[in-house]
CSV table of C-alpha atoms in Angstrom, one decimal:
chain,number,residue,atom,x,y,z
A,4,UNK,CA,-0.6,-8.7,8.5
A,5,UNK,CA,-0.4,-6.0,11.6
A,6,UNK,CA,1.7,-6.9,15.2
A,7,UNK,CA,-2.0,-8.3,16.9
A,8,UNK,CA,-3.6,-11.1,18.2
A,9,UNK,CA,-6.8,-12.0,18.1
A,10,UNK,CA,-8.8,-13.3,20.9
A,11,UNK,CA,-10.6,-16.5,20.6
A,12,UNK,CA,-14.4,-16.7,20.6
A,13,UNK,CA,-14.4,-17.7,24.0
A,14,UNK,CA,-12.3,-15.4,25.7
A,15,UNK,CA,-14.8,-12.6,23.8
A,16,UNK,CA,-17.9,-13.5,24.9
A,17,UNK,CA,-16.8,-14.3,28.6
A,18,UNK,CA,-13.9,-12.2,29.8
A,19,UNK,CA,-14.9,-8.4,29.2
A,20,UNK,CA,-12.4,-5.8,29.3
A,21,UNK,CA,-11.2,-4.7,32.4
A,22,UNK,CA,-8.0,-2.7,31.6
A,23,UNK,CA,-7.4,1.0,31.8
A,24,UNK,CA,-6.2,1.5,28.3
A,25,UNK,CA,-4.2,4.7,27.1
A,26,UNK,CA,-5.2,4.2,23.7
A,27,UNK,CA,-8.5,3.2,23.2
A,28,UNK,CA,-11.5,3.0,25.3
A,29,UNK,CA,-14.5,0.4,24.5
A,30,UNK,CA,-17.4,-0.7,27.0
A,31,UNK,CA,-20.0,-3.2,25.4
A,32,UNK,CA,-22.3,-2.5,28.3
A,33,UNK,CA,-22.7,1.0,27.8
A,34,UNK,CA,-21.0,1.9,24.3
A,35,UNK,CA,-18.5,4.4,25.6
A,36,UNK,CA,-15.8,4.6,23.5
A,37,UNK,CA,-12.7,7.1,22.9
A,38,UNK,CA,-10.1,6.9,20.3
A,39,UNK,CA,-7.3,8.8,20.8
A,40,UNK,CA,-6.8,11.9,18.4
A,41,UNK,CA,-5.2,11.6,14.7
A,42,UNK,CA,-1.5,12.0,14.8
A,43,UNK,CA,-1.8,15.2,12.4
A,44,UNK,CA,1.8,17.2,13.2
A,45,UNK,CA,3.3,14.0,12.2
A,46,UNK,CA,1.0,13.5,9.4
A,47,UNK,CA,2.0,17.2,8.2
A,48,UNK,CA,5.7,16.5,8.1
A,49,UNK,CA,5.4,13.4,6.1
A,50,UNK,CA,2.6,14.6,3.5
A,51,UNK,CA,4.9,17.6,3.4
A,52,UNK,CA,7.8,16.0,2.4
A,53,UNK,CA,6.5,13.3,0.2
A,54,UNK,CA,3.8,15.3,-1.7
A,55,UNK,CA,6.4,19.0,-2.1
A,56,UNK,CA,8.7,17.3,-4.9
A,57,UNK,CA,5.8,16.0,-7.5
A,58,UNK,CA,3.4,19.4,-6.9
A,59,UNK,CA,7.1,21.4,-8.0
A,60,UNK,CA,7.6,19.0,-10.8
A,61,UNK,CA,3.9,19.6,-11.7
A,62,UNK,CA,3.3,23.0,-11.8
A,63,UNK,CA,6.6,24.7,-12.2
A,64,UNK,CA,9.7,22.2,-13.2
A,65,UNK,CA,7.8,20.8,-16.3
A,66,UNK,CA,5.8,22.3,-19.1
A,67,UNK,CA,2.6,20.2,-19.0
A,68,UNK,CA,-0.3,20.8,-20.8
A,69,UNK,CA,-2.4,23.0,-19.5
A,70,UNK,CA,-5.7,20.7,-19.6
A,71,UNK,CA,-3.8,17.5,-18.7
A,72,UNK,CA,-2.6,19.4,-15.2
A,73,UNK,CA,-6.2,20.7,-15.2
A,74,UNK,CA,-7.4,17.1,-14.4
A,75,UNK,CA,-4.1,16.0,-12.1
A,76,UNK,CA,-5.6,19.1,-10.3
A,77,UNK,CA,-8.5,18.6,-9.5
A,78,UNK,CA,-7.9,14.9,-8.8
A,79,UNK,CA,-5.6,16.0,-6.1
A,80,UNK,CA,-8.6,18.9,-4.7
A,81,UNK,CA,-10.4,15.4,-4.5
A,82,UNK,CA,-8.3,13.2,-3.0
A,83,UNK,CA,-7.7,16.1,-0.3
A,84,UNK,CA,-11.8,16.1,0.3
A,85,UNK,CA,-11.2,11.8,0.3
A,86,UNK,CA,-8.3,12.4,3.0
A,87,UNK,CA,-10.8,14.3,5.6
A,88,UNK,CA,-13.5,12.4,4.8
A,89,UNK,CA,-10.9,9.2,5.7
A,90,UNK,CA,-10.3,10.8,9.2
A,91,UNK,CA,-14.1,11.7,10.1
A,92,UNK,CA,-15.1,8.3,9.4
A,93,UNK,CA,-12.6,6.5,10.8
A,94,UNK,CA,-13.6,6.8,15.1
A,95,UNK,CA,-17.0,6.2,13.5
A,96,UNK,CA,-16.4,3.0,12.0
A,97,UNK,CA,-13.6,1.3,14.9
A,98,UNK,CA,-16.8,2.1,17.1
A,99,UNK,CA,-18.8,-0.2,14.8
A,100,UNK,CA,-16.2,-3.3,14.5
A,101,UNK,CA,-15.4,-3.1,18.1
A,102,UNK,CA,-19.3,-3.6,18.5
A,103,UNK,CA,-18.6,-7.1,15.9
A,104,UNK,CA,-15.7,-7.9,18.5
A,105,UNK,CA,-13.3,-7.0,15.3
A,106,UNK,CA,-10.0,-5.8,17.1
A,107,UNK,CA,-6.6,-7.3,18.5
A,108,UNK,CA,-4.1,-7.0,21.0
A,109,UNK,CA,-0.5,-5.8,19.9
A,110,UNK,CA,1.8,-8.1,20.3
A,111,UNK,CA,5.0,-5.4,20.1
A,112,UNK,CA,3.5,-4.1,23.2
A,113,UNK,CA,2.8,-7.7,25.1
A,114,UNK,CA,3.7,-7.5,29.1
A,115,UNK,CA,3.0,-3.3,29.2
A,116,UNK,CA,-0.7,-1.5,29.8
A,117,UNK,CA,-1.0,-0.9,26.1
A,118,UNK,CA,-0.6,-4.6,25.0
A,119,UNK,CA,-4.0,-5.0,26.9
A,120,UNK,CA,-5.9,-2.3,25.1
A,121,UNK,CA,-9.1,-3.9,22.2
A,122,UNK,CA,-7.2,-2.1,19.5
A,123,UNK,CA,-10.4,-2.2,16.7
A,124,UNK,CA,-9.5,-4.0,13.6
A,125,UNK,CA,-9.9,-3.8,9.6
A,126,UNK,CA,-10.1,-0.1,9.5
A,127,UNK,CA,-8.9,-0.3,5.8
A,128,UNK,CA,-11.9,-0.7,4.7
A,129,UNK,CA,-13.1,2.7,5.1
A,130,UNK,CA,-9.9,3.8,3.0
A,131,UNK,CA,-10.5,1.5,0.5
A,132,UNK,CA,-14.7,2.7,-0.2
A,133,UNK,CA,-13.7,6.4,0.3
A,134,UNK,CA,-10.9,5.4,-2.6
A,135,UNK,CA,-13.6,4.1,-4.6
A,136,UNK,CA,-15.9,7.0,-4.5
A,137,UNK,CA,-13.1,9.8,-4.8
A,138,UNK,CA,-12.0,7.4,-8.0
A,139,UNK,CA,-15.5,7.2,-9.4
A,140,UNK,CA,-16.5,11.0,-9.0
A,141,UNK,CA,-13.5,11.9,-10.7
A,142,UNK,CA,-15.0,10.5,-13.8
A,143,UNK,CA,-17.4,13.5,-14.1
A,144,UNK,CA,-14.7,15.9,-14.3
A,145,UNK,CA,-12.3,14.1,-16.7
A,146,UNK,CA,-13.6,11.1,-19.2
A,147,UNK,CA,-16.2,11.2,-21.5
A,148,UNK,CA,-18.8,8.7,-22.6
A,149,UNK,CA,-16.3,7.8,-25.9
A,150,UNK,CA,-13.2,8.0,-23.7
A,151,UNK,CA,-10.6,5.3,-24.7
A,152,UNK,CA,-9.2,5.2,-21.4
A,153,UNK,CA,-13.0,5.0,-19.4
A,154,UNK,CA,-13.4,0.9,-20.0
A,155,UNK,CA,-9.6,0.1,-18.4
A,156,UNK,CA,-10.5,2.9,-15.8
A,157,UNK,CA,-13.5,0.9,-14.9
A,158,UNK,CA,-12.1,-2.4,-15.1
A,159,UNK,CA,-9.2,-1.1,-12.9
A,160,UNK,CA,-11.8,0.2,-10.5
A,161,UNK,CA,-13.4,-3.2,-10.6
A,162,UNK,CA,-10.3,-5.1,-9.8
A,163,UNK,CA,-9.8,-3.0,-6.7
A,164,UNK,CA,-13.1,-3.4,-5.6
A,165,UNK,CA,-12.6,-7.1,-5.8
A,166,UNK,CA,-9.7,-6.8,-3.5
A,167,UNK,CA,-11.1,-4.7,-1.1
A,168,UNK,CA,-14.1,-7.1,-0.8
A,169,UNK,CA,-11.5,-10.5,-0.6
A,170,UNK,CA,-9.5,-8.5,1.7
A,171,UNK,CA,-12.4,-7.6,4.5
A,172,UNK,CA,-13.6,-11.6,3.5
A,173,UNK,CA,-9.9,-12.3,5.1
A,174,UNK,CA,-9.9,-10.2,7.8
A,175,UNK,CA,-13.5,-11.6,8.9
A,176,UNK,CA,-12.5,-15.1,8.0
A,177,UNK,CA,-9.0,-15.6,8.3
A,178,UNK,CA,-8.6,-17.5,5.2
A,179,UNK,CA,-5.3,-19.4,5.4
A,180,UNK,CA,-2.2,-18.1,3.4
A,181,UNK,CA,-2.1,-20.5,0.7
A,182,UNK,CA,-5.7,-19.2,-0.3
A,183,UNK,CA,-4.6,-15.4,0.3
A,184,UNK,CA,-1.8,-16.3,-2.5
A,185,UNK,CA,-4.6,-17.2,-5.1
A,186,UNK,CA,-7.1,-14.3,-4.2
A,187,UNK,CA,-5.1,-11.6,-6.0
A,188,UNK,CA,-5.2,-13.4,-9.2
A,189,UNK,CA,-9.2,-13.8,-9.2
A,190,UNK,CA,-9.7,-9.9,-8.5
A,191,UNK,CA,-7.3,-9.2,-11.1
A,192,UNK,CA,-9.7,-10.8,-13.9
A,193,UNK,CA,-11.6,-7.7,-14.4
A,194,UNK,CA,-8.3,-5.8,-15.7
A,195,UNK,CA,-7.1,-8.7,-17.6
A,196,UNK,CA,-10.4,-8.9,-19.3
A,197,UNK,CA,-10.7,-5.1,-20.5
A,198,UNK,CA,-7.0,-4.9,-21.2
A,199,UNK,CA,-6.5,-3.6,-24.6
A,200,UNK,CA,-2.6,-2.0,-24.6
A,201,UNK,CA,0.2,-3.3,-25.7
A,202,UNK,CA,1.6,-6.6,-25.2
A,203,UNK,CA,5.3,-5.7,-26.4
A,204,UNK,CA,8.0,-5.6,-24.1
A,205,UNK,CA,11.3,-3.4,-25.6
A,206,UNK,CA,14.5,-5.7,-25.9
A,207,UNK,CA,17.1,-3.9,-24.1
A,208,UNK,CA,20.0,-2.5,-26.6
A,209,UNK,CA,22.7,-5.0,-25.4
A,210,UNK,CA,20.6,-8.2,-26.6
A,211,UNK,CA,19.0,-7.1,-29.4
A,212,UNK,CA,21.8,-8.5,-31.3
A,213,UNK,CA,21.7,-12.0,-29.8
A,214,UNK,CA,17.5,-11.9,-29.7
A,215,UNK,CA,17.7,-10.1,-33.5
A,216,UNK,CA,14.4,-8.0,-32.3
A,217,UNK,CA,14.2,-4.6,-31.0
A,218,UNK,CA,10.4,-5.2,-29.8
A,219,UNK,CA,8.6,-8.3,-28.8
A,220,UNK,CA,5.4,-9.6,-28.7
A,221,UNK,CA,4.4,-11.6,-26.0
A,222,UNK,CA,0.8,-11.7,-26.2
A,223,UNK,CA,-0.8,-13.9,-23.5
A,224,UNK,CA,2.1,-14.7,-21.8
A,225,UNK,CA,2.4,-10.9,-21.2
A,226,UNK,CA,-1.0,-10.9,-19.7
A,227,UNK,CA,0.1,-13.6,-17.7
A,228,UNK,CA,3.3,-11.4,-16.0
A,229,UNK,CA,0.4,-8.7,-15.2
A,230,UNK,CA,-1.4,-11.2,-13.8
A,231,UNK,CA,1.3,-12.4,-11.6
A,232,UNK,CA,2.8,-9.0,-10.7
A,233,UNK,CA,-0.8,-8.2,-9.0
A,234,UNK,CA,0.0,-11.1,-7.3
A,235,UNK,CA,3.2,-10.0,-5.8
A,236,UNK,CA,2.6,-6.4,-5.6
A,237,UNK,CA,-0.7,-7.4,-3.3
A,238,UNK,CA,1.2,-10.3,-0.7
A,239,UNK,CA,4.3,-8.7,-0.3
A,240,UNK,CA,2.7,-4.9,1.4
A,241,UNK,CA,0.3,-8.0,3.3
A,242,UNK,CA,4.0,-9.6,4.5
A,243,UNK,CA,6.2,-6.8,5.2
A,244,UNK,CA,4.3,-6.1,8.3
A,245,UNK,CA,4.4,-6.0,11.9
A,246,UNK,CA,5.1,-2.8,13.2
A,247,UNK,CA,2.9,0.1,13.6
A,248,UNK,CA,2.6,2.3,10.9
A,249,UNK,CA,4.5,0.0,8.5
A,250,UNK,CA,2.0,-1.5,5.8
A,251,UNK,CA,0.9,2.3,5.3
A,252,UNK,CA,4.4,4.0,5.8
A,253,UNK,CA,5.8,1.8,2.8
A,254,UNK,CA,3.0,2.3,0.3
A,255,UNK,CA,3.0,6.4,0.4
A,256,UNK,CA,6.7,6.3,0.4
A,257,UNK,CA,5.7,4.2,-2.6
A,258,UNK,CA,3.0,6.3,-3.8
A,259,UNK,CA,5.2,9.2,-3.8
A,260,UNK,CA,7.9,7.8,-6.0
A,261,UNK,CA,5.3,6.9,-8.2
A,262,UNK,CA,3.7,10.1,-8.8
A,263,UNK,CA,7.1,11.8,-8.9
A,264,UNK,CA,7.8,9.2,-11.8
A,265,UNK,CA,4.6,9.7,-13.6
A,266,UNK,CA,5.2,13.8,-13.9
A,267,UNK,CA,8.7,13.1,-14.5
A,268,UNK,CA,7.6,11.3,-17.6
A,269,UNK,CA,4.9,13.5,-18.6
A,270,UNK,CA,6.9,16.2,-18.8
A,271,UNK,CA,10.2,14.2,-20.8
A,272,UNK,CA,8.0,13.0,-23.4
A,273,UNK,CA,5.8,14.8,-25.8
A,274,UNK,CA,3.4,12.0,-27.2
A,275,UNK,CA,-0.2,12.4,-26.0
A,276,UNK,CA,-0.7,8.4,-25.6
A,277,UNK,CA,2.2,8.3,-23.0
A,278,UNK,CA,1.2,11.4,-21.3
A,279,UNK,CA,-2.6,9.8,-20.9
A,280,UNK,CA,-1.0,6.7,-19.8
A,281,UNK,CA,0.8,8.2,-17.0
A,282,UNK,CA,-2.0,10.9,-16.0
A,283,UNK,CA,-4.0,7.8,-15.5
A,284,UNK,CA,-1.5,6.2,-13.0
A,285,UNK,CA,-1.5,9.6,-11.7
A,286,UNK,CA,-5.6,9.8,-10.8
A,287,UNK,CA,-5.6,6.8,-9.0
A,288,UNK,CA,-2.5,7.2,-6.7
A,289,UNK,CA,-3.3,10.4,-5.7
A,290,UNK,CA,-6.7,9.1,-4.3
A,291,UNK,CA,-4.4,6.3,-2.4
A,292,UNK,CA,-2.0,8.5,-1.0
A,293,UNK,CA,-4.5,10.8,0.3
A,294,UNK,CA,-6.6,8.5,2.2
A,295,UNK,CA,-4.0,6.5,3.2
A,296,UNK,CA,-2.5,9.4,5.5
A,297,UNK,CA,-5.6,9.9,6.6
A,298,UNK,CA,-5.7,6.3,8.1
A,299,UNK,CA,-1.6,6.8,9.1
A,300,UNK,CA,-3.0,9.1,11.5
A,301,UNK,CA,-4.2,7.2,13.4
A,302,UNK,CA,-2.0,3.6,12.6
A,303,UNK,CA,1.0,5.4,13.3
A,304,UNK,CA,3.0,5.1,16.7
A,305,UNK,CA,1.2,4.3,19.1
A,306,UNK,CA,-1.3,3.0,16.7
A,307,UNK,CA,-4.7,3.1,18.0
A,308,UNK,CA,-6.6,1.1,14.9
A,309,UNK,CA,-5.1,-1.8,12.9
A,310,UNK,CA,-5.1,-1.5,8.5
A,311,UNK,CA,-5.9,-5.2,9.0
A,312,UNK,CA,-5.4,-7.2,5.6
A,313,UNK,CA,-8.3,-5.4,3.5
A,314,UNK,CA,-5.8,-2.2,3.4
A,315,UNK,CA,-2.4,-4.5,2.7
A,316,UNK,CA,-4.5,-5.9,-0.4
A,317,UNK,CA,-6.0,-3.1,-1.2
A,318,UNK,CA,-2.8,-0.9,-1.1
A,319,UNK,CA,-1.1,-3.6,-3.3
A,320,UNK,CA,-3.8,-3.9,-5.8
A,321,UNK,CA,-4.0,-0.6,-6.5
A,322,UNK,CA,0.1,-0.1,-6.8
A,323,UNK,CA,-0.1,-3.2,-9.2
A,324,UNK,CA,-3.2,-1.7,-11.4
A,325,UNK,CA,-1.2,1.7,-11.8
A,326,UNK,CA,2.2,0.0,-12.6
A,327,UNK,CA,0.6,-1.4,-15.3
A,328,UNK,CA,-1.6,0.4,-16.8
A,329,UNK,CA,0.7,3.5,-16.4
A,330,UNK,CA,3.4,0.8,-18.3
A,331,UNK,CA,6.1,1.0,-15.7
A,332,UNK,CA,6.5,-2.7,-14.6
A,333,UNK,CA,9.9,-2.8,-14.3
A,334,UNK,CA,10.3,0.6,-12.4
A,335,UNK,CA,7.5,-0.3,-10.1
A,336,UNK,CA,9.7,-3.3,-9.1
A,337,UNK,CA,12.3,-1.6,-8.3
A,338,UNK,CA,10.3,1.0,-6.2
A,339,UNK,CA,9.1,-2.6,-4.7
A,340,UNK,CA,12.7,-3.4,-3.9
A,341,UNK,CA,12.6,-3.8,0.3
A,342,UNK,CA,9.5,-6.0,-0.7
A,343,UNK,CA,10.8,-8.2,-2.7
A,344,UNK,CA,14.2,-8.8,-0.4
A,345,UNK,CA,11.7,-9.6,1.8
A,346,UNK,CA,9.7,-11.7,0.2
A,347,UNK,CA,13.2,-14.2,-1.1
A,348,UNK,CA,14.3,-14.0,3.3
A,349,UNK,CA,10.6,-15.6,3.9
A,350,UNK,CA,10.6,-17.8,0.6
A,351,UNK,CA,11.7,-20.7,2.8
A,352,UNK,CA,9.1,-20.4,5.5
A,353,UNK,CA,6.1,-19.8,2.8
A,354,UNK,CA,7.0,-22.6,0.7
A,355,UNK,CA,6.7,-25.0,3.9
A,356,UNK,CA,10.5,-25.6,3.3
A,357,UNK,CA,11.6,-24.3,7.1
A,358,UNK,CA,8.7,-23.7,10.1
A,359,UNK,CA,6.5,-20.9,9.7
A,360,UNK,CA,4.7,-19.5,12.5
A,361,UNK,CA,1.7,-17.4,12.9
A,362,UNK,CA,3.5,-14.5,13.8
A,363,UNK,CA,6.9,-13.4,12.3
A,364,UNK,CA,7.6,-11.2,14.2
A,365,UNK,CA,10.5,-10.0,16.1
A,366,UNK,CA,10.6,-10.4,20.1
A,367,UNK,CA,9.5,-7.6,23.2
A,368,UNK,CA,11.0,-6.9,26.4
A,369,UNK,CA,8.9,-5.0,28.2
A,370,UNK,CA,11.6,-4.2,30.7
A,371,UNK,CA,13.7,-2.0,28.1
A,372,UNK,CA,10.9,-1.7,25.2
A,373,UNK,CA,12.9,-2.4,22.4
A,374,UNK,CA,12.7,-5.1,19.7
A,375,UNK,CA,15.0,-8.2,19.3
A,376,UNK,CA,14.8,-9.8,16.1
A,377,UNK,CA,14.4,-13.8,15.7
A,378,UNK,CA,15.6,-16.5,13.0
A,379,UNK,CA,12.2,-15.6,11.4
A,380,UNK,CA,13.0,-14.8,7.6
A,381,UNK,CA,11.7,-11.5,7.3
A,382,UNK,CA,13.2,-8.3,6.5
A,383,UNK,CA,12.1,-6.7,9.7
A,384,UNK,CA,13.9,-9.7,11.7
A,385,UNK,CA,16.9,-9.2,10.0
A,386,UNK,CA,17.8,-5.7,10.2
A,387,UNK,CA,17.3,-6.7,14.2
A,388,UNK,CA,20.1,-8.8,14.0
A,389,UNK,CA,22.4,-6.5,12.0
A,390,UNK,CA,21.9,-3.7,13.6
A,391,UNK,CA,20.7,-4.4,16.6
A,392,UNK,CA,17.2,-4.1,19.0
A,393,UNK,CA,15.3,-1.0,18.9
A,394,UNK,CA,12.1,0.9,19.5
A,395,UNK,CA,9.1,0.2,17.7
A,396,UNK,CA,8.8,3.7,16.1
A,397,UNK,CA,12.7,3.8,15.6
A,398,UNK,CA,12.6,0.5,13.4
A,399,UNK,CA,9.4,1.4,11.8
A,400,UNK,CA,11.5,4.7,10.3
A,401,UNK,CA,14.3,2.8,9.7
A,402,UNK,CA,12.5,1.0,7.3
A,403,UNK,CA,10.5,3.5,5.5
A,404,UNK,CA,13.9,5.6,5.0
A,405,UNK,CA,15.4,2.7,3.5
A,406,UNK,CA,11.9,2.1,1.5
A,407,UNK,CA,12.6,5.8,0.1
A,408,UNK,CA,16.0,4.8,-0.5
A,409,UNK,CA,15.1,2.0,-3.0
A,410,UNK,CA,13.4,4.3,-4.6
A,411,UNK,CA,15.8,7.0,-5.1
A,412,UNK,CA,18.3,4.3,-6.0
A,413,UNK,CA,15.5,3.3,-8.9
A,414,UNK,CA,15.7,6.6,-10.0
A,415,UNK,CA,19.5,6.7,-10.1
A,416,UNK,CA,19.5,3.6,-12.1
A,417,UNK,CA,17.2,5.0,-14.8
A,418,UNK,CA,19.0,8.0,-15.3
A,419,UNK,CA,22.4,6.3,-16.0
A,420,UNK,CA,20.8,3.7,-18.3
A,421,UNK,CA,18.9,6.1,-20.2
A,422,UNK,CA,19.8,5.4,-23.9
A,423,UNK,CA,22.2,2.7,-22.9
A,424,UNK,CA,19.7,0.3,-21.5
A,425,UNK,CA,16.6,0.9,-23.6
């Protein structure tokens, strides 16, 4: 859910643009249009300090087999291809869904020139097909026709794919929130389906005497938690939202931690099965994180495109998929912490219990340009009120340093329950 509203059909086909936008430029009549140039110096000092800690960890910290980092490899030579491919197409397809009348106003920037620019909408969907293609080449270069991992690969693949599609359905559609709860769980069935891993979950040490199990079996009900953690993992990047840069800040802080995880745990453990496991979370965030700062470049501050809700399900999806197939669940909720405080502060609004508006999000004084948060229950909201009104860009970092902060924290936490814990 980005900062933007969108304009009714009427006010579309009768009152044309006739602002002097900084940002964007779009003129039906004669198809001029101008998007302002990729963010890339900012773009540089983020890749560069989320992506510097798991190449170290790859290629010089751990010993990892030399095939195995062969494959992580060339994944990442791909996902760099994917991440200027991302930015070409990008300008070329905004031009195309400003020509469907597909964009929005931002609402952080309502009363000042720039609330009035056509800001084009839904340009995740040109991160999620350049994902796809980067994910599916990859095949060539690492699995085999007999590969056990190729059928969960696919499957996974599918399952995004059905996101993506639901997503750009929602964005087109605006298909009401109750519905956007149950989409995740339809585009999910594809994984389920093809799922053949474990369905154990480890007892921790300090109950096993009270359960008298070390290991147990869950069976469908465990299919049923991965079933419903695709669920979460795909609304709560969709509500933690707003600001500009945020939906695609939080999920390659996300992405990071994740990949730094992965190698961590390649290169602790020596059994090929885990190692495969983990290489496979590995080739499909990769992909994600690449593309997605490709699209950053141009979402970030003063965004001049909106992710729109095919990239907040997509993103999700694709976190979910890799948590668990990678078999990380419970560290991937962790990583997930801001999101899920989040999603308990707007519990009360989504279950109908207290009003919910359209837009949760906080209030703009064009006079000082700063942010004051409202009584909406949402994380963004309430770090307003405890800390008080700010910038747009200023509260955006705010929250993606605290974002990396619940993931350091995760890592902390497993480190001192190592053999304790589990």
């Amino acid at each position: 859910m980005a900062a933007r509203k969108r304009p009714s059909p009427t006010s579309i086909s009768t009152k044309p643009d006739t602002s002097e936008p900084k940002t964007t430029r779009y003129t039906p009549d004669n198809n001029v249009f101008h998007l302002s140039p990729p963010k890339l110096r900012s773009i540089f000092v983020i890749s560069t300090l989320l992506c510097s800690l798991h190449l170290y960890l790859l290629c010089f910290h751990y010993t990892v087999d030399a095939e195995l980092k062969r494959s992580v490899l060339i994944n990442a030579a791909l996902s760099l291809v994917g991440f200027f491919v991302t930015l070409k197409m990008i300008p070329v397809a905004a031009r195309y869904v400003l020509r469907r009348n597909m964009f929005g106003f931002d609402i952080n920037k309502r009363g000042t020139p720039q609330g009035e620019v056509k800001v084009p909408e839904s340009l995740g969907i040109v991160v999620g097909v350049v994902f796809l293609i980067v994910a599916i080449i990859f095949q060539y270069f690492n699995f085999t026709e007999d590969s056990n991992w190729l059928v969960e690969y696919n499957a996974a693949l599918a399952s995004i794919c059905f996101m993506i599609l639901l997503g750009f359905v929602d964005d087109v559609l605006d298909v009401p929130w109750r519905v956007k709860l149950v989409l995740p769980s339809f585009a999910t069935l594809p994984l389920l389906m093809a799922y053949a891993g474990h369905t154990t979950i480890v007892i921790p040490k300090p109950l096993v005497a009270y359960v008298g199990l070390e290991v147990l079996d869950l069976g469908r009900i465990y299919k049923l938690y991965m079933g419903l953690l695709a669920v979460f993992c795909t609304n709560s990047i969709n509500i933690h939202a707003g600001l500009n840069g945020l939906e695609i800040g939080q999920t390659v802080v996300t992405a990071a931690a994740i990949l730094i995880h992965n190698v961590m745990q390649i290169g602790s453990s020596t059994d090929p099965e885990y190692h495969q496991a983990h290489a496979f979370s590995i080739y499909l965030t990769q992909p994600l994180m690449a593309t997605s700062l490709a699209l950053l470049a141009f979402n970030w501050y003063p965004s001049s495109v909106f992710v729109g809700d095919t990239y907040t399900v997509f993103a999700g999806m694709t976190m979910a998929v890799v948590g668990i197939l990678g078999h990380f669940s419970e560290t991937l909720l962790i990583f997930f912490l801001p999101q899920v405080l989040n999603f308990l502060l707007s519990l009360p609004q989504l279950a109908g219990i207290v009003k919910c508006p359209r837009h949760r999000l906080p209030r703009f004084d064009p006079a000082t340009g700063l942010l004051t948060g409202t009584k909406d229950g949402t994380l963004v909201n309430v770090y307003l009120r405890l800390f008080g009104p700010k910038s747009e860009k200023s509260l955006c970092i705010h929250l993606l340093v605290f974002q990396a902060l619940a993931c350091a924290f995760c890592f902390l936490l497993r480190h001192f329950l190592a053999g304790w814990y589990k």
